[in-house]
Short mmCIF file of C-alpha atoms in Angstrom, two decimals:
data_model
loop_
_atom_site.label_atom_id
_atom_site.label_comp_id
_atom_site.label_asym_id
_atom_site.label_seq_id
_atom_site.Cartn_x
_atom_site.Cartn_y
_atom_site.Cartn_z
CA UNK A 1 84.59 68.63 3.81
CA UNK A 2 83.24 66.06 6.09
CA UNK A 3 83.43 63.49 3.18
CA UNK A 4 87.11 64.01 2.60
CA UNK A 5 87.74 63.92 6.45
CA UNK A 6 86.29 60.65 6.66
CA UNK A 7 87.92 59.11 4.02
CA UNK A 8 91.21 60.23 5.62
CA UNK A 9 90.50 58.81 8.67
CA UNK A 10 89.32 55.66 6.98
CA UNK A 11 92.71 55.27 5.32
CA UNK A 12 94.84 56.41 8.46
CA UNK A 13 93.07 53.52 10.19
CA UNK A 14 93.75 51.03 7.49
CA UNK A 15 97.44 52.82 7.37
CA UNK A 16 98.00 51.89 11.18
CA UNK A 17 97.15 48.25 10.74
CA UNK A 18 99.34 47.64 7.61
CA UNK A 19 102.21 49.42 9.87
CA UNK A 20 101.28 47.19 12.92
CA UNK A 21 101.57 43.99 10.54
CA UNK A 22 104.84 44.99 9.15
CA UNK A 23 106.49 45.52 12.84
CA UNK A 24 105.70 42.17 13.40
CA UNK A 25 108.42 41.16 10.80
CA UNK A 26 111.02 43.82 11.64
CA UNK A 27 113.84 42.65 14.02
CA UNK A 28 114.31 44.46 17.20
CA UNK A 29 116.88 47.46 16.91
CA UNK A 30 116.65 47.52 12.80
CA UNK A 31 116.42 50.93 11.92
CA UNK A 32 113.98 51.67 8.84
CA UNK A 33 114.03 55.69 8.90
CA UNK A 34 115.91 55.66 5.32
CA UNK A 35 113.24 53.39 3.76
CA UNK A 36 110.23 55.75 4.46
CA UNK A 37 108.52 55.44 0.84
CA UNK A 38 106.54 58.51 -0.37
CA UNK A 39 107.21 60.62 2.58
CA UNK A 40 107.73 63.33 0.13
CA UNK A 41 104.88 62.51 -2.51
CA UNK A 42 101.60 64.62 -2.30
CA UNK A 43 98.22 62.60 -1.09
CA UNK A 44 97.83 60.49 -3.90
CA UNK A 45 94.06 59.20 -5.51
CA UNK A 46 95.79 56.01 -6.87
CA UNK A 47 97.71 53.47 -5.32
CA UNK A 48 99.72 50.82 -7.50
CA UNK A 49 99.03 47.02 -7.65
CA UNK A 50 102.08 45.63 -8.44
CA UNK A 51 103.11 42.13 -10.11
CA UNK A 52 106.97 40.91 -10.18
CA UNK A 53 107.95 38.31 -12.23
CA UNK A 54 111.01 36.81 -10.08
CA UNK A 55 113.61 34.57 -11.63
CA UNK A 56 114.70 31.66 -9.52
CA UNK A 57 117.07 29.00 -9.38
CA UNK A 58 118.50 28.43 -12.64
CA UNK A 59 115.80 28.48 -14.85
CA UNK A 60 112.54 28.73 -12.62
CA UNK A 61 110.40 31.55 -11.80
CA UNK A 62 107.54 33.01 -9.50
CA UNK A 63 105.44 36.15 -9.11
CA UNK A 64 105.50 38.42 -6.04
CA UNK A 65 102.71 40.71 -5.56
CA UNK A 66 102.47 44.10 -3.24
CA UNK A 67 100.27 47.03 -2.89
CA UNK A 68 101.83 50.43 -2.90
CA UNK A 69 100.72 54.06 -1.81
CA UNK A 70 101.12 56.78 0.86
CA UNK A 71 100.17 54.77 3.81
CA UNK A 72 102.67 52.05 3.25
CA UNK A 73 105.89 53.25 4.47
CA UNK A 74 108.45 50.36 3.45
CA UNK A 75 108.68 47.90 0.85
CA UNK A 76 107.46 45.17 3.07
CA UNK A 77 104.41 47.26 4.01
CA UNK A 78 103.13 47.22 0.53
CA UNK A 79 103.11 42.86 0.62
CA UNK A 80 101.47 43.14 3.84
CA UNK A 81 98.80 45.66 2.35
CA UNK A 82 98.70 43.14 -0.65
CA UNK A 83 98.23 40.20 2.48
CA UNK A 84 95.55 42.23 4.12
CA UNK A 85 93.78 42.96 0.69
CA UNK A 86 93.57 39.29 -0.29
CA UNK A 87 92.40 38.14 3.33
CA UNK A 88 89.44 40.76 2.85
CA UNK A 89 88.34 39.77 -0.36
CA UNK A 90 88.90 35.89 -0.97
CA UNK A 91 89.25 34.85 2.38
CA UNK A 92 93.24 33.79 2.21
CA UNK A 93 95.31 34.52 4.96
CA UNK A 94 99.04 34.65 3.09
CA UNK A 95 102.28 35.00 4.97
CA UNK A 96 105.18 34.86 2.25
CA UNK A 97 108.45 36.34 2.71
CA UNK A 98 111.12 34.11 1.27
CA UNK A 99 111.61 32.89 -2.36
CA UNK A 100 110.45 29.48 -1.39
CA UNK A 101 107.35 30.60 0.39
CA UNK A 102 106.32 32.58 -2.52
CA UNK A 103 107.32 29.78 -5.04
CA UNK A 104 105.42 26.82 -3.26
CA UNK A 105 102.56 28.97 -1.58
CA UNK A 106 99.43 26.28 -2.15
CA UNK A 107 96.98 29.29 -1.25
CA UNK A 108 94.87 30.87 -3.71
CA UNK A 109 96.20 34.91 -4.01
CA UNK A 110 94.81 37.72 -5.76
CA UNK A 111 96.55 37.71 -9.31
CA UNK A 112 94.56 40.77 -11.01
CA UNK A 113 92.26 43.54 -10.25
CA UNK A 114 90.38 46.14 -12.05
CA UNK A 115 90.96 50.13 -11.12
CA UNK A 116 87.82 50.04 -9.32
CA UNK A 117 88.09 46.78 -7.36
CA UNK A 118 84.73 45.50 -8.44
CA UNK A 119 86.61 42.38 -11.01
CA UNK A 120 89.19 40.04 -9.04
CA UNK A 121 90.93 37.21 -10.43
CA UNK A 122 92.83 34.61 -7.89
CA UNK A 123 94.89 32.39 -8.72
CA UNK A 124 95.74 29.06 -6.90
CA UNK A 125 98.22 26.39 -8.07
CA UNK A 126 97.57 22.95 -9.17
CA UNK A 127 101.37 22.41 -10.23
CA UNK A 128 103.43 25.27 -9.10
CA UNK A 129 104.29 27.14 -10.84
CA UNK A 130 102.88 25.58 -13.95
CA UNK A 131 99.23 24.44 -13.84
CA UNK A 132 96.66 26.59 -12.02
CA UNK A 133 93.22 27.48 -11.76
CA UNK A 134 91.89 30.99 -11.95
CA UNK A 135 88.42 32.26 -10.11
CA UNK A 136 86.82 35.62 -11.28
CA UNK A 137 85.09 37.78 -8.95
CA UNK A 138 82.40 40.49 -9.47
CA UNK A 139 82.04 42.37 -6.35
CA UNK A 140 83.24 39.91 -4.27
CA UNK A 141 80.96 37.22 -5.58
CA UNK A 142 82.64 34.10 -7.63
CA UNK A 143 81.25 34.02 -11.10
CA UNK A 144 83.38 31.59 -12.96
CA UNK A 145 86.87 29.22 -12.83
CA UNK A 146 89.02 28.58 -15.50
CA UNK A 147 92.09 26.30 -15.51
CA UNK A 148 95.18 27.35 -17.07
CA UNK A 149 99.08 26.50 -17.66
CA UNK A 150 101.60 29.34 -17.73
CA UNK A 151 103.08 29.54 -21.37
CA UNK A 152 99.97 28.78 -23.20
CA UNK A 153 97.44 31.55 -22.15
CA UNK A 154 97.65 35.31 -22.18
CA UNK A 155 94.50 35.67 -20.18
CA UNK A 156 91.82 33.45 -18.97
CA UNK A 157 89.90 36.76 -18.11
CA UNK A 158 90.03 40.46 -18.71
CA UNK A 159 87.81 43.77 -18.78
CA UNK A 160 87.57 47.20 -20.51
CA UNK A 161 86.54 50.39 -19.49
CA UNK A 162 83.00 51.48 -20.59
CA UNK A 163 81.77 53.53 -22.68
CA UNK A 164 81.09 56.37 -20.01
CA UNK A 165 84.36 55.87 -18.36
CA UNK A 166 82.70 54.87 -14.89
CA UNK A 167 83.11 51.47 -14.74
CA UNK A 168 84.69 48.36 -16.07
CA UNK A 169 82.78 45.39 -18.03
CA UNK A 170 84.13 41.87 -18.65
CA UNK A 171 85.62 41.20 -22.23
CA UNK A 172 84.08 38.57 -24.05
CA UNK A 173 86.28 35.27 -24.25
CA UNK A 174 85.78 35.54 -28.33
CA UNK A 175 87.71 38.79 -28.24
CA UNK A 176 90.64 37.29 -25.90
CA UNK A 177 91.14 34.59 -28.46
CA UNK A 178 90.95 36.91 -31.65
CA UNK A 179 93.72 39.39 -30.01
CA UNK A 180 95.71 36.26 -29.30
CA UNK A 181 95.71 35.10 -32.76
CA UNK A 182 96.33 38.01 -34.16
CA UNK A 183 99.55 38.19 -32.37
CA UNK A 184 100.49 34.33 -33.05
CA UNK A 185 100.08 35.12 -36.82
CA UNK A 186 102.18 38.27 -36.78
CA UNK A 187 104.80 36.58 -34.86
CA UNK A 188 104.19 33.15 -36.06
CA UNK A 189 104.36 32.05 -32.30
CA UNK A 190 102.58 28.48 -31.77
CA UNK A 191 100.78 28.83 -28.93
CA UNK A 192 103.29 29.84 -27.01
CA UNK A 193 102.10 33.37 -26.54
CA UNK A 194 102.41 34.58 -22.90
CA UNK A 195 105.80 34.08 -23.64
CA UNK A 196 105.92 37.30 -25.50
CA UNK A 197 102.37 38.58 -25.83
CA UNK A 198 102.84 40.97 -22.63
CA UNK A 199 105.63 42.92 -24.03
CA UNK A 200 105.10 42.51 -27.63
CA UNK A 201 101.57 43.84 -27.13
CA UNK A 202 99.48 46.20 -25.31
CA UNK A 203 95.90 47.36 -25.30
CA UNK A 204 94.42 50.30 -24.09
CA UNK A 205 92.19 50.78 -21.24
CA UNK A 206 88.73 50.69 -23.42
CA UNK A 207 89.50 47.67 -25.47
CA UNK A 208 89.55 49.48 -28.16
CA UNK A 209 92.90 49.64 -29.48
CA UNK A 210 95.63 47.40 -29.79
CA UNK A 211 99.57 48.19 -30.28
CA UNK A 212 101.66 45.25 -31.38
CA UNK A 213 105.64 45.44 -32.36
CA UNK A 214 106.49 43.25 -35.65
CA UNK A 215 109.30 40.81 -35.81
CA UNK A 216 111.70 43.02 -37.56
CA UNK A 217 112.11 45.35 -34.09
CA UNK A 218 111.65 48.69 -36.17
CA UNK A 219 107.59 48.81 -36.65
CA UNK A 220 104.60 49.14 -34.31
CA UNK A 221 101.19 47.98 -35.52
CA UNK A 222 98.10 49.91 -34.27
CA UNK A 223 94.71 48.33 -34.68
CA UNK A 224 90.68 48.76 -34.15
CA UNK A 225 89.93 45.92 -31.97
CA UNK A 226 85.86 46.17 -33.21
CA UNK A 227 87.02 45.04 -36.46
CA UNK A 228 90.68 44.30 -36.54
CA UNK A 229 91.51 46.76 -38.84
CA UNK A 230 95.07 48.08 -39.09
CA UNK A 231 94.74 51.73 -38.33
CA UNK A 232 98.75 52.75 -38.42
CA UNK A 233 101.93 50.93 -39.07
CA UNK A 234 104.85 53.24 -37.96
CA UNK A 235 108.54 51.93 -38.95
CA UNK A 236 111.60 53.44 -36.87
CA UNK A 237 114.65 52.76 -39.11
CA UNK A 238 116.76 54.30 -36.14
CA UNK A 239 115.91 51.40 -33.88
CA UNK A 240 118.67 48.79 -33.28
CA UNK A 241 117.13 45.42 -34.79
CA UNK A 242 118.81 43.11 -32.71
CA UNK A 243 116.64 44.74 -29.69
CA UNK A 244 113.09 43.79 -29.11
CA UNK A 245 110.21 46.34 -29.11
CA UNK A 246 108.37 46.64 -25.50
CA UNK A 247 105.09 48.28 -25.64
CA UNK A 248 103.72 48.85 -22.02
CA UNK A 249 100.70 51.63 -22.73
CA UNK A 250 98.59 53.03 -25.25
CA UNK A 251 95.81 56.16 -25.01
CA UNK A 252 94.21 57.55 -27.72
CA UNK A 253 91.47 57.00 -30.68
CA UNK A 254 91.36 55.77 -34.55
CA UNK A 255 93.01 58.82 -35.66
CA UNK A 256 95.60 60.06 -32.94
CA UNK A 257 97.29 59.60 -29.54
CA UNK A 258 100.39 58.39 -27.95
CA UNK A 259 102.08 55.04 -26.68
CA UNK A 260 104.98 54.00 -24.61
CA UNK A 261 107.45 51.64 -25.54
CA UNK A 262 111.32 50.45 -24.63
CA UNK A 263 113.86 49.38 -27.19
CA UNK A 264 116.95 48.05 -25.73
CA UNK A 265 118.23 50.38 -22.88
CA UNK A 266 116.01 53.22 -23.84
CA UNK A 267 112.08 53.77 -23.52
CA UNK A 268 110.07 56.64 -25.19
CA UNK A 269 106.80 58.15 -25.29
CA UNK A 270 105.67 58.52 -29.02
CA UNK A 271 102.89 60.01 -30.74
CA UNK A 272 101.02 58.58 -33.54
CA UNK A 273 100.11 58.42 -36.24
CA UNK A 274 103.22 61.05 -36.98
CA UNK A 275 105.86 58.61 -35.16
CA UNK A 276 107.13 61.83 -33.33
CA UNK A 277 108.67 60.42 -30.41
CA UNK A 278 110.75 61.80 -27.27
CA UNK A 279 113.18 59.67 -25.00
CA UNK A 280 111.82 59.38 -21.07
CA UNK A 281 114.50 57.31 -19.35
CA UNK A 282 116.63 54.17 -19.62
CA UNK A 283 116.40 50.87 -18.43
CA UNK A 284 112.67 51.68 -17.59
CA UNK A 285 110.39 48.71 -18.53
CA UNK A 286 106.69 47.89 -18.21
CA UNK A 287 106.05 51.82 -17.96
CA UNK A 288 102.81 53.02 -17.23
CA UNK A 289 101.16 56.56 -16.49
CA UNK A 290 98.60 56.82 -13.61
CA UNK A 291 94.93 57.71 -14.98
CA UNK A 292 95.18 61.46 -13.66
CA UNK A 293 98.51 61.86 -15.31
CA UNK A 294 100.16 62.54 -12.07
CA UNK A 295 102.74 59.51 -11.55
CA UNK A 296 104.74 57.19 -13.73
CA UNK A 297 105.88 53.63 -12.51
CA UNK A 298 108.18 51.23 -14.27
CA UNK A 299 110.16 48.10 -13.46
CA UNK A 300 113.93 47.51 -14.18
CA UNK A 301 113.19 43.85 -15.69
CA UNK A 302 112.65 42.97 -18.66
CA UNK A 303 113.12 38.73 -19.52
CA UNK A 304 113.12 39.12 -23.52
CA UNK A 305 115.71 41.58 -23.46
CA UNK A 306 117.71 39.51 -21.14
CA UNK A 307 118.06 37.00 -23.45
CA UNK A 308 118.36 38.97 -26.90
CA UNK A 309 122.07 37.90 -26.74
CA UNK A 310 121.31 34.28 -27.93
CA UNK A 311 120.19 35.83 -31.62
CA UNK A 312 122.52 38.71 -31.58
CA UNK A 313 126.03 38.57 -33.95
CA UNK A 314 129.07 37.36 -31.79
CA UNK A 315 130.23 40.76 -31.76
CA UNK A 316 127.00 42.07 -31.00
CA UNK A 317 126.99 39.77 -28.19
CA UNK A 318 130.15 40.98 -26.97
CA UNK A 319 129.47 44.41 -26.74
CA UNK A 320 126.37 43.81 -24.50
CA UNK A 321 127.99 41.76 -22.15
CA UNK A 322 130.78 44.17 -21.65
CA UNK A 323 128.87 47.55 -21.79
CA UNK A 324 125.04 47.19 -21.71
CA UNK A 325 124.78 44.39 -18.85
CA UNK A 326 127.35 46.20 -16.65
CA UNK A 327 124.90 49.68 -16.90
CA UNK A 328 121.86 47.13 -16.41
CA UNK A 329 123.16 45.67 -13.22
CA UNK A 330 124.20 49.03 -11.78
CA UNK A 331 120.71 49.76 -11.57
CA UNK A 332 118.74 48.53 -8.17
CA UNK A 333 116.27 45.45 -8.88
CA UNK A 334 112.83 46.32 -8.51
CA UNK A 335 109.93 49.20 -9.18
CA UNK A 336 110.33 52.70 -9.23
CA UNK A 337 107.39 55.61 -8.63
CA UNK A 338 107.72 58.99 -10.05
CA UNK A 339 105.77 62.22 -8.84
CA UNK A 340 105.84 64.09 -12.51
CA UNK A 341 105.07 67.26 -11.00
CA UNK A 342 107.69 67.46 -8.58
CA UNK A 343 110.58 64.77 -9.90
CA UNK A 344 110.05 63.01 -6.38
CA UNK A 345 110.71 59.37 -6.66
CA UNK A 346 110.29 56.13 -4.73
CA UNK A 347 112.14 52.94 -4.85
CA UNK A 348 110.83 49.27 -4.25
CA UNK A 349 113.11 46.91 -4.26
CA UNK A 350 112.68 43.48 -5.32
CA UNK A 351 114.45 40.99 -4.02
CA UNK A 352 116.38 38.69 -7.01
CA UNK A 353 117.90 35.19 -6.57
CA UNK A 354 121.64 35.78 -5.77
CA UNK A 355 123.00 32.04 -6.19
CA UNK A 356 123.30 32.36 -9.66
CA UNK A 357 123.03 36.29 -10.55
CA UNK A 358 119.28 35.81 -11.68
CA UNK A 359 118.21 39.30 -12.65
CA UNK A 360 114.01 39.95 -12.34
CA UNK A 361 112.19 38.89 -15.32
CA UNK A 362 109.38 41.53 -15.93
CA UNK A 363 106.54 43.41 -14.32
CA UNK A 364 102.80 44.79 -14.41
CA UNK A 365 101.29 47.36 -12.37
CA UNK A 366 97.50 48.41 -12.54
CA UNK A 367 96.66 51.80 -11.34
CA UNK A 368 93.96 51.30 -8.47
CA UNK A 369 91.34 53.79 -6.99
CA UNK A 370 92.31 54.51 -3.33
CA UNK A 371 89.06 55.28 -1.86
CA UNK A 372 87.94 51.88 -3.08
CA UNK A 373 90.58 50.13 -1.73
CA UNK A 374 90.17 52.01 1.61
CA UNK A 375 86.38 50.77 1.71
CA UNK A 376 87.21 46.96 0.71
CA UNK A 377 90.24 46.55 3.50
CA UNK A 378 88.13 48.75 6.47
CA UNK A 379 84.91 46.66 5.81
CA UNK A 380 84.63 44.61 8.86
CA UNK A 381 87.55 45.88 10.22
#
């Protein structure tokens, strides 16, 4: 009991700090009572690190970040918690609020994180938002640095859960390249893997299973990544071949398991190898279940689907513009987090570029251990 009380006290201190920082940017007289996030949620063991690809200007885009859980009572408090974490881990103090500030940020920022917070990747743009340098940290110590270019790399660094499930280890670079090459071969993508890679493929947290959709938009392959053997190939003829398949999560082993994928406006949970599926919602992209199975998160954005009309027959394109986009636009843009046992839901808005009606381009999330987050942020508080 003493340990639990201490953890709760630690997180309360951090929450006060986040709220204080957030208050600094709230205009006097502004009532935020209606925006209390997570007020109906039970105490969470996992918080969520969110990356959102924001469409900006006519054709540009940038990435926006936040960390959310019980202690973040507003959407902006989630960004403040991320800023606080960024300063603690890599020593960069951020204060980014407008589209322009995020887009032209010259400082390093945390771009990826392992669930146990031991592995961190920071990114710093050299030619924003195209060329960048990624720095790898392990237990807050710099290990490596690599340069990348948007549109040409799926990942410069990656990690996988260890066999005992207690920690994470760095993925070998040759395995990352083998994964890339497999997707490139199936889709005939050339080197533009980052453009489609995140949506059309997904690896499990142990790095042992890889699910890839095929260009026919009706078939999903599942591979064993140890020897790249094709384990299962499931075709769903009922799917409309005009819409892409986005795979966002896979769990299981060589024989059986489940995965989550979106197709058009529908998102499904499908068991393999039998292919039995159930619809879990609409316009739910990058859908992810937390490791403890208590929460589900998803984003309203899918840039690949948004541009699917370009390859559709004219009559289908007309139908899409009249009905499909109308329903999509009625959903507030951003992220949703659901508490599955109670049905409670939190909406985290992400500001869109209003001038030319740009939608959000996509998103990615990582479920991180709350107690580890509290330890890192409180260190030298």
